[in-house]
Amino acid sequence: MNSLDTNVLVYAVSALEGDKEKAAKQLLGSASNAGWPVAAQVYGEFFAVMTRRQYMTRKEARAAVEAFSAVMPAMPSSVTAHVAALRLAAEKQVQFWDALIIAVCAEHGVTQLYTEDAPSAAKLLGVKCVSPFSVK
């Protein structure tokens, strides 16, 4: 099973990065059609990025999150995922919030996460991290 990180959602809707936007839109289409689950934290991060950088109003960002989560269900985090994320952050020098997304994915059976925030092709907690933007 696959999942997406925040950066894929941001690039898909922000029209800022050209090639990244195209790749992100294609990936978002696949994820939406297949109903890939997404860590609830990703939706919160998307809202924060889009409103902080003023790419969207709060109302627009909320509507986008609601639309995404209607077709890509949110995966909640647990205490167990937080503990695993702390361990991963300490042992592998991964940023904590990235580690939490990976831990939530692992807990929910996701085996591949599309992200540019973790070492590409790294397998952390059984989740392979793949950058959709470095593949040509």
Coordinates of N, CA and C in Angstrom, one line a residue:
M1 N 0.8 -1.2 0.0 CA 0.0 0.0 0.0 C 0.9 1.2 0.0
N2 N 0.4 2.3 -0.6 CA 1.2 3.5 -0.8 C 0.5 4.7 0.0
S3 N 1.3 5.7 0.2 CA 0.8 7.0 0.8 C 1.6 8.2 0.3
L4 N 1.1 9.3 0.7 CA 1.8 10.6 0.2 C 2.2 11.4 1.4
D5 N 3.2 12.2 1.2 CA 3.6 13.2 2.2 C 3.1 14.6 1.9
T6 N 3.2 15.5 2.8 CA 2.7 16.8 2.6 C 3.2 17.5 1.3
N7 N 4.5 17.3 1.0 CA 5.1 18.1 -0.1 C 4.4 17.7 -1.4
V8 N 4.0 16.5 -1.6 CA 3.3 16.1 -2.8 C 2.0 16.8 -2.9
L9 N 1.2 17.0 -1.8 CA 0.0 17.7 -1.9 C 0.2 19.2 -2.2
V10 N 1.2 19.8 -1.5 CA 1.5 21.2 -1.7 C 1.9 21.4 -3.2
Y11 N 2.8 20.6 -3.7 CA 3.2 20.8 -5.1 C 2.1 20.6 -6.1
A12 N 1.2 19.7 -5.8 CA 0.1 19.4 -6.7 C -0.9 20.6 -6.8
V13 N -1.0 21.4 -5.8 CA -2.0 22.4 -5.9 C -1.5 23.9 -5.9
S14 N -0.2 24.0 -5.7 CA 0.4 25.4 -5.5 C 0.9 26.0 -6.8
A15 N 1.1 25.2 -7.9 CA 1.6 25.7 -9.1 C 2.9 26.5 -9.0
L16 N 3.8 26.0 -8.2 CA 5.1 26.8 -7.9 C 6.3 26.1 -8.5
E17 N 6.3 24.9 -8.8 CA 7.5 24.2 -9.1 C 7.6 23.5 -10.5
G18 N 6.7 23.8 -11.4 CA 6.8 23.2 -12.8 C 6.8 21.7 -12.8
D19 N 8.0 21.1 -13.0 CA 8.2 19.7 -13.1 C 7.6 19.0 -11.8
K20 N 7.9 19.5 -10.7 CA 7.4 18.9 -9.4 C 5.9 19.0 -9.4
E21 N 5.3 20.1 -9.9 CA 3.8 20.2 -9.9 C 3.2 19.1 -10.8
K22 N 3.8 18.9 -12.0 CA 3.3 17.8 -12.9 C 3.4 16.4 -12.3
A23 N 4.6 16.1 -11.7 CA 4.7 14.8 -11.0 C 3.8 14.7 -9.9
A24 N 3.6 15.7 -9.1 CA 2.7 15.7 -7.9 C 1.3 15.5 -8.3
K25 N 0.9 16.2 -9.4 CA -0.5 16.0 -9.8 C -0.8 14.6 -10.3
Q26 N 0.1 14.0 -11.0 CA 0.0 12.7 -11.5 C -0.1 11.7 -10.3
L27 N 0.7 11.9 -9.4 CA 0.7 11.0 -8.2 C -0.6 11.2 -7.4
L28 N -1.0 12.5 -7.2 CA -2.2 12.7 -6.5 C -3.4 12.1 -7.2
G29 N -3.4 12.1 -8.5 CA -4.5 11.4 -9.2 C -4.5 10.0 -9.0
S30 N -3.4 9.3 -9.0 CA -3.3 7.9 -8.7 C -3.7 7.6 -7.3
A31 N -3.3 8.4 -6.3 CA -3.6 8.2 -4.9 C -5.1 8.4 -4.7
S32 N -5.7 9.4 -5.3 CA -7.1 9.7 -5.2 C -8.0 8.6 -5.8
N33 N -7.6 8.1 -6.9 CA -8.3 7.1 -7.6 C -8.3 5.7 -6.8
A34 N -7.1 5.5 -6.2 CA -7.0 4.2 -5.5 C -7.3 4.3 -4.0
G35 N -7.6 5.5 -3.5 CA -8.0 5.7 -2.1 C -6.8 5.4 -1.2
W36 N -5.6 5.8 -1.5 CA -4.5 5.6 -0.6 C -4.7 6.3 0.7
P37 N -4.4 5.7 1.8 CA -4.5 6.4 3.1 C -3.4 7.5 3.2
V38 N -3.7 8.5 4.0 CA -2.7 9.6 4.2 C -2.7 9.9 5.7
A39 N -1.5 10.0 6.3 CA -1.4 10.3 7.7 C -2.2 11.6 8.0
A40 N -3.0 11.6 9.1 CA -3.7 12.8 9.5 C -2.8 14.0 9.6
Q41 N -1.6 13.8 10.1 CA -0.7 14.9 10.3 C -0.4 15.6 9.0
V42 N -0.3 14.8 7.9 CA -0.1 15.4 6.5 C -1.1 16.4 6.2
Y43 N -2.4 16.1 6.5 CA -3.4 17.1 6.2 C -3.3 18.4 7.1
G44 N -2.9 18.2 8.3 CA -2.6 19.4 9.2 C -1.4 20.2 8.7
E45 N -0.4 19.5 8.3 CA 0.8 20.2 7.7 C 0.4 20.9 6.4
F46 N -0.4 20.3 5.6 CA -0.8 20.9 4.3 C -1.6 22.2 4.6
F47 N -2.5 22.2 5.6 CA -3.3 23.3 6.0 C -2.3 24.5 6.4
A48 N -1.4 24.1 7.3 CA -0.4 25.1 7.8 C 0.4 25.7 6.8
V49 N 1.0 24.9 5.9 CA 1.8 25.4 4.8 C 1.0 26.3 3.9
M50 N -0.1 25.9 3.4 CA -0.9 26.6 2.4 C -1.4 28.0 3.0
T51 N -1.7 28.0 4.3 CA -2.2 29.3 4.9 C -1.1 30.2 5.3
R52 N 0.0 29.6 5.9 CA 1.1 30.4 6.3 C 1.8 31.1 5.2
R53 N 1.9 30.4 4.0 CA 2.5 31.0 2.9 C 1.5 31.8 2.0
Q54 N 0.3 31.8 2.5 CA -0.8 32.5 1.8 C -1.0 32.1 0.4
Y55 N -0.9 30.7 0.2 CA -1.3 30.1 -1.1 C -2.8 29.9 -1.2
M56 N -3.4 29.8 0.0 CA -4.8 29.6 0.1 C -5.3 30.3 1.4
T57 N -6.6 30.7 1.4 CA -7.2 31.2 2.6 C -7.4 30.0 3.5
R58 N -7.8 30.2 4.7 CA -8.1 29.2 5.7 C -9.3 28.4 5.2
K59 N -10.3 29.1 4.6 CA -11.5 28.4 4.1 C -11.1 27.5 2.9
E60 N -10.3 28.0 2.0 CA -9.9 27.2 0.9 C -9.0 26.0 1.3
A61 N -8.1 26.2 2.2 CA -7.3 25.1 2.7 C -8.1 24.0 3.4
R62 N -9.1 24.5 4.2 CA -10.0 23.5 4.9 C -10.8 22.7 3.8
A63 N -11.3 23.4 2.8 CA -12.0 22.7 1.8 C -11.2 21.7 1.0
A64 N -9.9 22.1 0.8 CA -9.0 21.1 0.1 C -8.7 19.9 0.9
V65 N -8.5 20.1 2.2 CA -8.3 19.0 3.1 C -9.5 18.1 3.2
E66 N -10.7 18.7 3.2 CA -11.9 17.9 3.3 C -12.1 17.1 2.0
A67 N -11.7 17.7 0.8 CA -11.8 17.0 -0.5 C -10.8 15.9 -0.5
F68 N -9.6 16.1 -0.1 CA -8.5 15.1 -0.1 C -9.0 13.9 0.8
S69 N -9.4 14.2 2.0 CA -9.7 13.1 3.0 C -11.0 12.4 2.6
A70 N -11.8 12.9 1.8 CA -13.0 12.2 1.3 C -12.6 11.0 0.4
V71 N -11.5 11.1 -0.3 CA -11.1 10.1 -1.2 C -9.8 9.4 -0.7
M72 N -9.0 10.0 0.2 CA -7.8 9.4 0.7 C -8.0 9.5 2.3
P73 N -8.4 8.4 2.9 CA -8.7 8.4 4.3 C -7.5 8.7 5.2
A74 N -7.8 9.5 6.2 CA -6.8 9.9 7.2 C -6.4 8.7 8.1
M75 N -5.1 8.5 8.3 CA -4.6 7.5 9.3 C -4.2 8.3 10.6
P76 N -4.9 7.9 11.7 CA -4.5 8.6 12.9 C -3.2 8.1 13.5
S77 N -2.6 8.9 14.3 CA -1.4 8.5 15.0 C -1.7 8.0 16.4
S78 N -0.9 7.1 16.9 CA -1.1 6.5 18.2 C 0.1 6.8 19.1
V79 N 0.0 6.5 20.3 CA 1.1 6.6 21.2 C 2.3 5.7 20.8
T80 N 1.9 4.5 20.3 CA 3.0 3.6 19.8 C 3.7 4.2 18.6
A81 N 3.0 4.9 17.7 CA 3.6 5.5 16.6 C 4.6 6.7 17.0
H82 N 4.1 7.4 18.1 CA 5.0 8.5 18.6 C 6.2 7.9 19.2
V83 N 6.1 6.8 19.9 CA 7.3 6.2 20.5 C 8.3 5.7 19.4
A84 N 7.7 5.1 18.4 CA 8.5 4.6 17.3 C 9.2 5.8 16.5
A85 N 8.5 6.9 16.4 CA 9.0 8.1 15.7 C 10.2 8.7 16.5
L86 N 10.0 8.7 17.8 CA 11.1 9.3 18.7 C 12.3 8.4 18.5
R87 N 12.2 7.1 18.5 CA 13.3 6.2 18.3 C 13.9 6.4 17.0
L88 N 13.1 6.5 15.9 CA 13.6 6.7 14.6 C 14.4 8.0 14.5
A89 N 13.8 9.1 15.0 CA 14.5 10.4 15.0 C 15.8 10.3 15.7
A90 N 15.9 9.7 16.8 CA 17.1 9.6 17.6 C 18.2 8.7 16.9
E91 N 17.7 7.6 16.4 CA 18.7 6.6 15.9 C 19.1 6.9 14.4
K92 N 18.2 7.4 13.6 CA 18.5 7.6 12.2 C 18.6 9.0 11.7
Q93 N 18.6 10.0 12.7 CA 18.7 11.4 12.4 C 17.6 11.9 11.4
V94 N 16.4 11.3 11.5 CA 15.3 11.8 10.7 C 14.6 12.8 11.5
Q95 N 14.1 13.9 10.9 CA 13.3 14.9 11.6 C 12.1 14.2 12.3
F96 N 11.7 14.7 13.5 CA 10.7 14.0 14.2 C 9.4 13.9 13.5
W97 N 8.9 15.0 12.9 CA 7.6 15.0 12.2 C 7.6 14.1 11.0
D98 N 8.7 14.0 10.3 CA 8.9 13.1 9.2 C 8.8 11.7 9.7
A99 N 9.5 11.5 10.8 CA 9.6 10.1 11.5 C 8.2 9.7 11.9
L100 N 7.4 10.7 12.4 CA 6.0 10.3 12.8 C 5.2 9.9 11.6
I101 N 5.3 10.5 10.5 CA 4.5 10.1 9.3 C 4.9 8.7 8.9
I102 N 6.2 8.4 8.9 CA 6.7 7.1 8.6 C 6.2 6.1 9.6
A103 N 6.2 6.4 10.9 CA 5.7 5.5 11.9 C 4.2 5.2 11.7
V104 N 3.5 6.2 11.4 CA 2.0 6.0 11.2 C 1.8 5.2 10.0
C105 N 2.6 5.4 8.9 CA 2.4 4.6 7.8 C 2.7 3.1 8.1
A106 N 3.8 2.9 8.8 CA 4.2 1.5 9.2 C 3.1 0.8 10.0
E107 N 2.5 1.6 11.0 CA 1.5 1.1 11.8 C 0.2 0.7 11.0
H108 N 0.0 1.4 9.9 CA -1.2 1.1 9.1 C -1.0 0.3 7.9
G109 N 0.2 -0.3 7.8 CA 0.5 -1.3 6.7 C 0.9 -0.6 5.4
V110 N 1.2 0.6 5.4 CA 1.8 1.3 4.2 C 3.2 0.9 4.0
T111 N 3.6 0.5 2.8 CA 4.9 0.0 2.6 C 5.7 1.0 1.7
Q112 N 5.1 2.0 1.1 CA 5.8 2.9 0.3 C 5.2 4.3 0.5
L113 N 6.1 5.3 0.9 CA 5.7 6.7 1.1 C 6.4 7.6 0.1
Y114 N 5.6 8.3 -0.7 CA 6.1 9.3 -1.6 C 6.4 10.6 -0.9
T115 N 7.7 10.9 -0.8 CA 8.1 12.1 -0.1 C 9.5 12.6 -0.6
E116 N 9.8 13.9 -0.4 CA 11.1 14.4 -0.7 C 11.8 14.7 0.6
D117 N 11.2 14.4 1.8 CA 11.8 14.7 3.1 C 12.6 13.6 3.7
A118 N 12.6 12.5 3.2 CA 13.4 11.4 3.8 C 14.4 10.9 2.7
P119 N 15.5 10.3 3.1 CA 16.4 9.8 2.1 C 15.7 8.8 1.1
S120 N 15.8 9.2 -0.2 CA 15.1 8.4 -1.2 C 15.6 7.0 -1.2
A121 N 14.7 6.1 -1.3 CA 14.9 4.6 -1.4 C 15.3 4.1 0.0
A122 N 15.3 4.9 1.1 CA 15.5 4.4 2.4 C 14.3 3.6 2.8
K123 N 14.6 2.6 3.6 CA 13.5 1.8 4.1 C 13.5 1.9 5.6
L124 N 12.6 2.6 6.2 CA 12.5 3.0 7.6 C 11.3 2.4 8.2
L125 N 11.4 1.5 9.2 CA 10.3 0.9 9.9 C 9.5 0.1 8.9
G126 N 10.1 -0.4 7.8 CA 9.5 -1.2 6.8 C 8.8 -0.4 5.7
V127 N 8.9 0.9 5.8 CA 8.3 1.8 4.8 C 9.4 2.4 3.9
K128 N 9.3 2.1 2.6 CA 10.3 2.6 1.6 C 9.9 4.0 1.3
C129 N 10.8 4.9 1.4 CA 10.6 6.4 1.1 C 11.2 6.6 -0.3
V130 N 10.3 7.1 -1.1 CA 10.6 7.4 -2.5 C 10.3 8.8 -2.9
S131 N 11.3 9.5 -3.5 CA 11.0 10.8 -4.0 C 10.4 10.8 -5.4
P132 N 9.2 11.3 -5.5 CA 8.6 11.3 -6.9 C 9.2 12.3 -7.8
F133 N 10.0 13.1 -7.2 CA 10.6 14.3 -8.0 C 12.0 14.0 -8.5
S134 N 12.6 12.9 -8.1 CA 14.0 12.6 -8.6 C 13.9 11.5 -9.7
V135 N 12.8 10.9 -9.9 CA 12.7 9.9 -10.9 C 12.4 10.6 -12.3
K136 N 13.2 10.2 -13.3 CA 13.1 10.8 -14.6 C 12.5 9.8 -15.6

